[in-house]
Amino acid sequence: MASIFYLHGGPGLSVAIESTRFPQAEQVQWWQQPPAAPCAQRPYLDLLEAALAEFRRSAQAHGAPLTVMASSFGAHLATYIANHAPEAVARLVLLAPTYNPEQAALRLARRALDVNAGHADAPKVQAALAAYDAAPGRAKFWEVFGVLQLLPDVPSLYFGPDAGDAPRHFLDVLHQPGAFDGPSSVAISDDFAASFQAPGRSAFNGPVSIVFGRHDPMIDAEHDGALWRAVYPQAVFRTVDSGHFPLL
């Protein structure tokens, strides 16, 4: 019986990235986030409710509180669960939690531009970032990521310098059918941006571990750490030699 309920990042990614990395982790329930329903009015809120419902089913089946482990964007789902079912959560483990996914993604774009400053398409990325800075908004945000794909090996920037074969595994799985759902990613992240409110102090008072990667291109650990500490004052923070995916 699984004792760890895992929430992957994304949105739109597949939990196959983690589950195929650790095929023997029988204690983990690798929950696959469902896709956004066509024409859903509030796809992010739908995802929150789906995560909570599945967690409650798992906790009931387990007969005891579960550890909730979450990566990146999944930390917001974990926080929703902790606020609505604190009695069923044994502990929280948040891995590179992105408090503001839009700003985290833009940090990645700027890092990619720095690394590829001499690339022929770098001026297009620079212009898109400048346009966003001049008039921030979701349309300008997606324009940045439209041209960011012109730069080479951007997904490899998620990882630190000593990641071994983790970047290749990540890319191999990412290129498989169903590993990434673009429409769901856009719909859920846009709804998140439209509805996000600072979560405030969590109702969960149990143990919380928050892990940041020293080489994470998406997170400012000092800035983001202060934001997460307001949510979980009891949290223990740790920085490890990884990029944005400490688990991988």
mmCIF file of C-alpha atoms in Angstrom:
data_model
loop_
_atom_site.group_PDB
_atom_site.id
_atom_site.type_symbol
_atom_site.label_atom_id
_atom_site.label_comp_id
_atom_site.label_asym_id
_atom_site.label_seq_id
_atom_site.Cartn_x
_atom_site.Cartn_y
_atom_site.Cartn_z
ATOM 1 C CA MET A 1 0.000 0.000 0.000
ATOM 2 C CA ALA A 2 1.464 3.357 -1.051
ATOM 3 C CA SER A 3 2.352 5.708 1.783
ATOM 4 C CA ILE A 4 3.527 8.633 -0.377
ATOM 5 C CA PHE A 5 1.139 10.589 -2.595
ATOM 6 C CA TYR A 6 3.172 12.272 -5.327
ATOM 7 C CA LEU A 7 2.127 15.355 -7.293
ATOM 8 C CA HIS A 8 4.210 16.026 -10.390
ATOM 9 C CA GLY A 9 5.012 19.389 -11.900
ATOM 10 C CA GLY A 10 3.681 20.927 -15.051
ATOM 11 C CA PRO A 11 0.865 21.533 -15.641
ATOM 12 C CA GLY A 12 0.514 19.363 -18.698
ATOM 13 C CA LEU A 13 3.464 17.094 -17.940
ATOM 14 C CA SER A 14 3.221 13.365 -17.331
ATOM 15 C CA VAL A 15 4.159 11.593 -14.126
ATOM 16 C CA ALA A 16 5.882 9.020 -16.353
ATOM 17 C CA ILE A 17 9.056 11.095 -16.035
ATOM 18 C CA GLU A 18 9.284 10.269 -12.337
ATOM 19 C CA SER A 19 7.632 6.850 -12.275
ATOM 20 C CA THR A 20 9.944 5.429 -14.935
ATOM 21 C CA ARG A 21 12.940 6.879 -13.104
ATOM 22 C CA PHE A 22 11.998 4.962 -9.944
ATOM 23 C CA PRO A 23 10.148 1.823 -11.090
ATOM 24 C CA GLN A 24 10.750 0.019 -7.771
ATOM 25 C CA ALA A 25 9.213 2.768 -5.592
ATOM 26 C CA GLU A 26 6.151 0.779 -4.605
ATOM 27 C CA GLN A 27 5.545 3.040 -1.616
ATOM 28 C CA VAL A 28 4.738 5.933 -3.966
ATOM 29 C CA GLN A 29 1.442 6.616 -5.700
ATOM 30 C CA TRP A 30 2.498 8.487 -8.824
ATOM 31 C CA TRP A 31 -0.748 10.354 -9.420
ATOM 32 C CA GLN A 32 -1.233 11.447 -13.029
ATOM 33 C CA GLN A 33 -2.902 14.847 -13.243
ATOM 34 C CA PRO A 34 -5.930 14.592 -15.553
ATOM 35 C CA PRO A 35 -6.096 16.757 -18.677
ATOM 36 C CA ALA A 36 -8.199 19.876 -18.746
ATOM 37 C CA ALA A 37 -11.707 19.126 -19.983
ATOM 38 C CA PRO A 38 -12.609 20.729 -23.327
ATOM 39 C CA CYS A 39 -14.199 24.156 -22.772
ATOM 40 C CA ALA A 40 -13.723 23.874 -18.984
ATOM 41 C CA GLN A 41 -14.574 27.153 -17.292
ATOM 42 C CA ARG A 42 -12.027 26.801 -14.464
ATOM 43 C CA PRO A 43 -9.500 24.098 -15.376
ATOM 44 C CA TYR A 44 -7.080 24.933 -12.543
ATOM 45 C CA LEU A 45 -9.824 24.734 -9.937
ATOM 46 C CA ASP A 46 -10.968 21.455 -11.513
ATOM 47 C CA LEU A 47 -7.430 20.125 -11.108
ATOM 48 C CA LEU A 48 -7.320 21.148 -7.444
ATOM 49 C CA GLU A 49 -10.560 19.315 -6.752
ATOM 50 C CA ALA A 50 -9.406 16.233 -8.655
ATOM 51 C CA ALA A 51 -6.179 16.119 -6.637
ATOM 52 C CA LEU A 52 -8.036 16.470 -3.347
ATOM 53 C CA ALA A 53 -10.573 13.783 -4.254
ATOM 54 C CA GLU A 54 -7.887 11.292 -5.286
ATOM 55 C CA PHE A 55 -5.836 12.061 -2.180
ATOM 56 C CA ARG A 56 -8.821 11.457 0.081
ATOM 57 C CA ARG A 57 -9.473 8.114 -1.634
ATOM 58 C CA SER A 58 -5.847 7.115 -1.177
ATOM 59 C CA ALA A 59 -5.685 8.170 2.463
ATOM 60 C CA GLN A 60 -8.862 6.245 3.229
ATOM 61 C CA ALA A 61 -7.544 3.144 1.487
ATOM 62 C CA HIS A 62 -4.221 3.443 3.320
ATOM 63 C CA GLY A 63 -5.984 3.814 6.660
ATOM 64 C CA ALA A 64 -3.470 6.375 7.913
ATOM 65 C CA PRO A 65 -2.141 9.809 7.003
ATOM 66 C CA LEU A 66 0.025 9.955 3.882
ATOM 67 C CA THR A 67 3.178 11.835 3.072
ATOM 68 C CA VAL A 68 2.445 14.331 0.303
ATOM 69 C CA MET A 69 5.412 14.937 -1.978
ATOM 70 C CA ALA A 70 5.173 17.534 -4.732
ATOM 71 C CA SER A 71 7.465 18.895 -7.417
ATOM 72 C CA SER A 72 7.478 22.402 -8.886
ATOM 73 C CA PHE A 73 3.900 23.493 -9.767
ATOM 74 C CA GLY A 74 2.598 20.458 -7.864
ATOM 75 C CA ALA A 75 3.348 22.340 -4.639
ATOM 76 C CA HIS A 76 0.175 24.373 -5.172
ATOM 77 C CA LEU A 77 -1.872 21.189 -5.401
ATOM 78 C CA ALA A 78 -0.160 19.918 -2.255
ATOM 79 C CA THR A 79 -0.974 23.141 -0.432
ATOM 80 C CA TYR A 80 -4.619 22.836 -1.428
ATOM 81 C CA ILE A 81 -4.700 19.281 -0.096
ATOM 82 C CA ALA A 82 -2.964 20.300 3.140
ATOM 83 C CA ASN A 83 -5.478 23.099 3.694
ATOM 84 C CA HIS A 84 -8.537 20.948 3.014
ATOM 85 C CA ALA A 85 -7.498 17.614 4.507
ATOM 86 C CA PRO A 86 -4.773 18.396 7.065
ATOM 87 C CA GLU A 87 -5.764 15.475 9.272
ATOM 88 C CA ALA A 88 -4.893 13.035 6.448
ATOM 89 C CA VAL A 89 -1.424 14.492 5.760
ATOM 90 C CA ALA A 90 1.496 12.999 7.683
ATOM 91 C CA ARG A 91 4.075 15.412 6.274
ATOM 92 C CA LEU A 92 4.734 17.591 3.247
ATOM 93 C CA VAL A 93 7.834 17.412 1.068
ATOM 94 C CA LEU A 94 8.003 20.193 -1.531
ATOM 95 C CA LEU A 95 10.713 19.837 -4.180
ATOM 96 C CA ALA A 96 11.692 23.073 -5.948
ATOM 97 C CA PRO A 97 8.214 24.541 -5.363
ATOM 98 C CA THR A 98 7.388 27.356 -7.786
ATOM 99 C CA TYR A 99 5.395 29.985 -5.935
ATOM 100 C CA ASN A 100 4.830 32.078 -9.064
ATOM 101 C CA PRO A 101 5.058 29.774 -12.106
ATOM 102 C CA GLU A 102 4.944 32.644 -14.587
ATOM 103 C CA GLN A 103 7.938 34.403 -13.076
ATOM 104 C CA ALA A 104 9.763 31.086 -12.670
ATOM 105 C CA ALA A 105 9.281 30.300 -16.355
ATOM 106 C CA LEU A 106 10.514 33.752 -17.326
ATOM 107 C CA ARG A 107 13.657 33.192 -15.247
ATOM 108 C CA LEU A 108 14.244 30.053 -17.298
ATOM 109 C CA ALA A 109 13.784 32.030 -20.513
ATOM 110 C CA ARG A 110 16.335 34.618 -19.402
ATOM 111 C CA ARG A 111 18.765 31.867 -18.451
ATOM 112 C CA ALA A 112 18.322 30.257 -21.848
ATOM 113 C CA LEU A 113 18.981 33.608 -23.502
ATOM 114 C CA ASP A 114 22.187 34.071 -21.495
ATOM 115 C CA VAL A 115 23.443 30.610 -22.440
ATOM 116 C CA ASN A 116 22.543 31.079 -26.114
ATOM 117 C CA ALA A 117 23.432 34.758 -26.502
ATOM 118 C CA GLY A 118 25.244 34.066 -29.768
ATOM 119 C CA HIS A 119 22.475 32.006 -31.358
ATOM 120 C CA ALA A 120 20.856 33.377 -34.509
ATOM 121 C CA ASP A 121 17.417 33.433 -32.885
ATOM 122 C CA ALA A 122 18.530 34.994 -29.607
ATOM 123 C CA PRO A 123 17.395 38.497 -30.708
ATOM 124 C CA LYS A 124 13.832 37.166 -31.131
ATOM 125 C CA VAL A 125 13.806 35.893 -27.551
ATOM 126 C CA GLN A 126 15.324 39.121 -26.302
ATOM 127 C CA ALA A 127 12.664 41.153 -28.115
ATOM 128 C CA ALA A 128 9.847 38.990 -26.730
ATOM 129 C CA LEU A 129 11.169 39.363 -23.177
ATOM 130 C CA ALA A 130 11.452 43.122 -23.637
ATOM 131 C CA ALA A 131 7.861 43.257 -24.897
ATOM 132 C CA TYR A 132 6.699 41.310 -21.847
ATOM 133 C CA ASP A 133 8.615 43.590 -19.480
ATOM 134 C CA ALA A 134 7.049 46.634 -21.146
ATOM 135 C CA ALA A 135 3.491 45.264 -20.933
ATOM 136 C CA PRO A 136 3.237 42.090 -18.811
ATOM 137 C CA GLY A 137 0.352 39.765 -19.536
ATOM 138 C CA ARG A 138 -0.439 36.222 -20.568
ATOM 139 C CA ALA A 139 -0.389 36.961 -24.296
ATOM 140 C CA LYS A 140 3.111 38.411 -24.043
ATOM 141 C CA PHE A 141 4.130 35.544 -21.771
ATOM 142 C CA TRP A 142 3.159 32.949 -24.384
ATOM 143 C CA GLU A 143 4.941 34.934 -27.077
ATOM 144 C CA VAL A 144 8.145 34.515 -25.078
ATOM 145 C CA PHE A 145 7.683 30.764 -25.020
ATOM 146 C CA GLY A 146 6.800 30.621 -28.668
ATOM 147 C CA VAL A 147 10.221 31.980 -29.641
ATOM 148 C CA LEU A 148 12.081 30.271 -26.770
ATOM 149 C CA GLN A 149 11.605 26.970 -28.609
ATOM 150 C CA LEU A 150 13.920 28.321 -31.302
ATOM 151 C CA LEU A 151 16.880 28.024 -28.924
ATOM 152 C CA PRO A 152 18.624 24.646 -28.592
ATOM 153 C CA ASP A 153 18.467 22.268 -25.612
ATOM 154 C CA VAL A 154 16.346 24.496 -23.372
ATOM 155 C CA PRO A 155 14.971 21.524 -21.331
ATOM 156 C CA SER A 156 18.532 20.542 -20.388
ATOM 157 C CA LEU A 157 18.812 23.816 -18.466
ATOM 158 C CA TYR A 158 16.452 22.403 -15.840
ATOM 159 C CA PHE A 159 19.328 20.256 -14.573
ATOM 160 C CA GLY A 160 22.482 20.970 -12.627
ATOM 161 C CA PRO A 161 26.039 20.242 -13.815
ATOM 162 C CA ASP A 162 26.237 16.818 -12.121
ATOM 163 C CA ALA A 163 22.887 15.421 -13.246
ATOM 164 C CA GLY A 164 24.339 12.323 -14.931
ATOM 165 C CA ASP A 165 21.830 10.691 -17.270
ATOM 166 C CA ALA A 166 18.824 12.502 -15.764
ATOM 167 C CA PRO A 167 18.537 15.096 -18.593
ATOM 168 C CA ARG A 168 18.587 12.368 -21.259
ATOM 169 C CA HIS A 169 15.971 10.341 -19.398
ATOM 170 C CA PHE A 170 13.823 13.464 -19.021
ATOM 171 C CA LEU A 171 14.009 14.250 -22.740
ATOM 172 C CA ASP A 172 13.482 10.628 -23.794
ATOM 173 C CA VAL A 173 10.250 10.421 -21.789
ATOM 174 C CA LEU A 174 9.175 13.935 -22.755
ATOM 175 C CA HIS A 175 9.315 13.003 -26.431
ATOM 176 C CA GLN A 176 7.021 10.011 -25.973
ATOM 177 C CA PRO A 177 3.342 10.327 -26.979
ATOM 178 C CA GLY A 178 1.219 11.669 -24.135
ATOM 179 C CA ALA A 179 4.138 12.928 -22.064
ATOM 180 C CA PHE A 180 3.113 16.547 -22.490
ATOM 181 C CA ASP A 181 -0.371 17.956 -23.045
ATOM 182 C CA GLY A 182 0.045 21.429 -24.510
ATOM 183 C CA PRO A 183 -3.629 22.512 -24.449
ATOM 184 C CA SER A 184 -3.971 21.455 -20.811
ATOM 185 C CA SER A 185 -0.768 23.283 -19.917
ATOM 186 C CA VAL A 186 -2.055 26.519 -21.433
ATOM 187 C CA ALA A 187 -5.588 26.225 -20.034
ATOM 188 C CA ILE A 188 -4.554 25.295 -16.485
ATOM 189 C CA SER A 189 -1.683 27.751 -16.199
ATOM 190 C CA ASP A 190 -3.782 30.610 -17.606
ATOM 191 C CA ASP A 191 -6.549 29.833 -15.110
ATOM 192 C CA PHE A 192 -3.964 29.657 -12.333
ATOM 193 C CA ALA A 193 -2.654 33.095 -13.298
ATOM 194 C CA ALA A 194 -6.189 34.518 -13.387
ATOM 195 C CA SER A 195 -7.272 33.062 -10.045
ATOM 196 C CA PHE A 196 -4.109 32.932 -7.957
ATOM 197 C CA GLN A 197 -4.193 34.514 -4.531
ATOM 198 C CA ALA A 198 -1.426 34.368 -1.936
ATOM 199 C CA PRO A 199 -2.315 31.223 0.012
ATOM 200 C CA GLY A 200 -1.628 32.645 3.474
ATOM 201 C CA ARG A 201 -0.628 30.458 6.390
ATOM 202 C CA SER A 202 -1.586 26.837 5.846
ATOM 203 C CA ALA A 203 -4.006 24.964 8.080
ATOM 204 C CA PHE A 204 -1.460 22.141 8.160
ATOM 205 C CA ASN A 205 0.753 22.287 11.251
ATOM 206 C CA GLY A 206 2.717 19.071 10.750
ATOM 207 C CA PRO A 207 6.268 18.662 9.453
ATOM 208 C CA VAL A 208 7.197 20.326 6.166
ATOM 209 C CA SER A 209 10.422 19.920 4.204
ATOM 210 C CA ILE A 210 11.196 22.294 1.341
ATOM 211 C CA VAL A 211 14.084 21.459 -0.975
ATOM 212 C CA PHE A 212 15.643 23.906 -3.431
ATOM 213 C CA GLY A 213 18.245 23.124 -6.089
ATOM 214 C CA ARG A 214 21.400 25.189 -5.992
ATOM 215 C CA HIS A 215 21.471 25.309 -9.803
ATOM 216 C CA ASP A 216 17.753 25.799 -10.387
ATOM 217 C CA PRO A 217 17.274 28.333 -13.214
ATOM 218 C CA MET A 218 13.614 28.920 -12.286
ATOM 219 C CA ILE A 219 13.705 29.731 -8.576
ATOM 220 C CA ASP A 220 15.302 32.418 -6.464
ATOM 221 C CA ALA A 221 15.628 30.366 -3.277
ATOM 222 C CA GLU A 222 15.986 33.380 -0.988
ATOM 223 C CA HIS A 223 12.974 35.199 -2.418
ATOM 224 C CA ASP A 224 10.767 32.142 -2.910
ATOM 225 C CA GLY A 225 11.828 30.652 0.408
ATOM 226 C CA ALA A 226 10.465 33.684 2.257
ATOM 227 C CA LEU A 227 7.136 33.339 0.442
ATOM 228 C CA TRP A 228 6.813 29.650 1.288
ATOM 229 C CA ARG A 229 7.827 30.283 4.899
ATOM 230 C CA ALA A 230 4.795 32.570 5.216
ATOM 231 C CA VAL A 231 2.672 29.576 4.192
ATOM 232 C CA TYR A 232 4.547 27.031 6.323
ATOM 233 C CA PRO A 233 6.351 28.740 9.228
ATOM 234 C CA GLN A 234 7.411 25.334 10.545
ATOM 235 C CA ALA A 235 9.164 24.357 7.305
ATOM 236 C CA VAL A 236 12.726 23.067 7.271
ATOM 237 C CA PHE A 237 14.587 24.289 4.189
ATOM 238 C CA ARG A 238 17.430 22.521 2.444
ATOM 239 C CA THR A 239 19.473 23.370 -0.644
ATOM 240 C CA VAL A 240 20.999 20.518 -2.634
ATOM 241 C CA ASP A 241 23.289 20.295 -5.655
ATOM 242 C CA SER A 242 20.563 19.856 -8.255
ATOM 243 C CA GLY A 243 18.648 21.857 -10.795
ATOM 244 C CA HIS A 244 14.869 22.195 -10.881
ATOM 245 C CA PHE A 245 14.199 18.488 -10.314
ATOM 246 C CA PRO A 246 15.866 17.365 -7.064
ATOM 247 C CA LEU A 247 13.982 14.060 -7.231
ATOM 248 C CA LEU A 248 15.451 13.217 -10.642
#
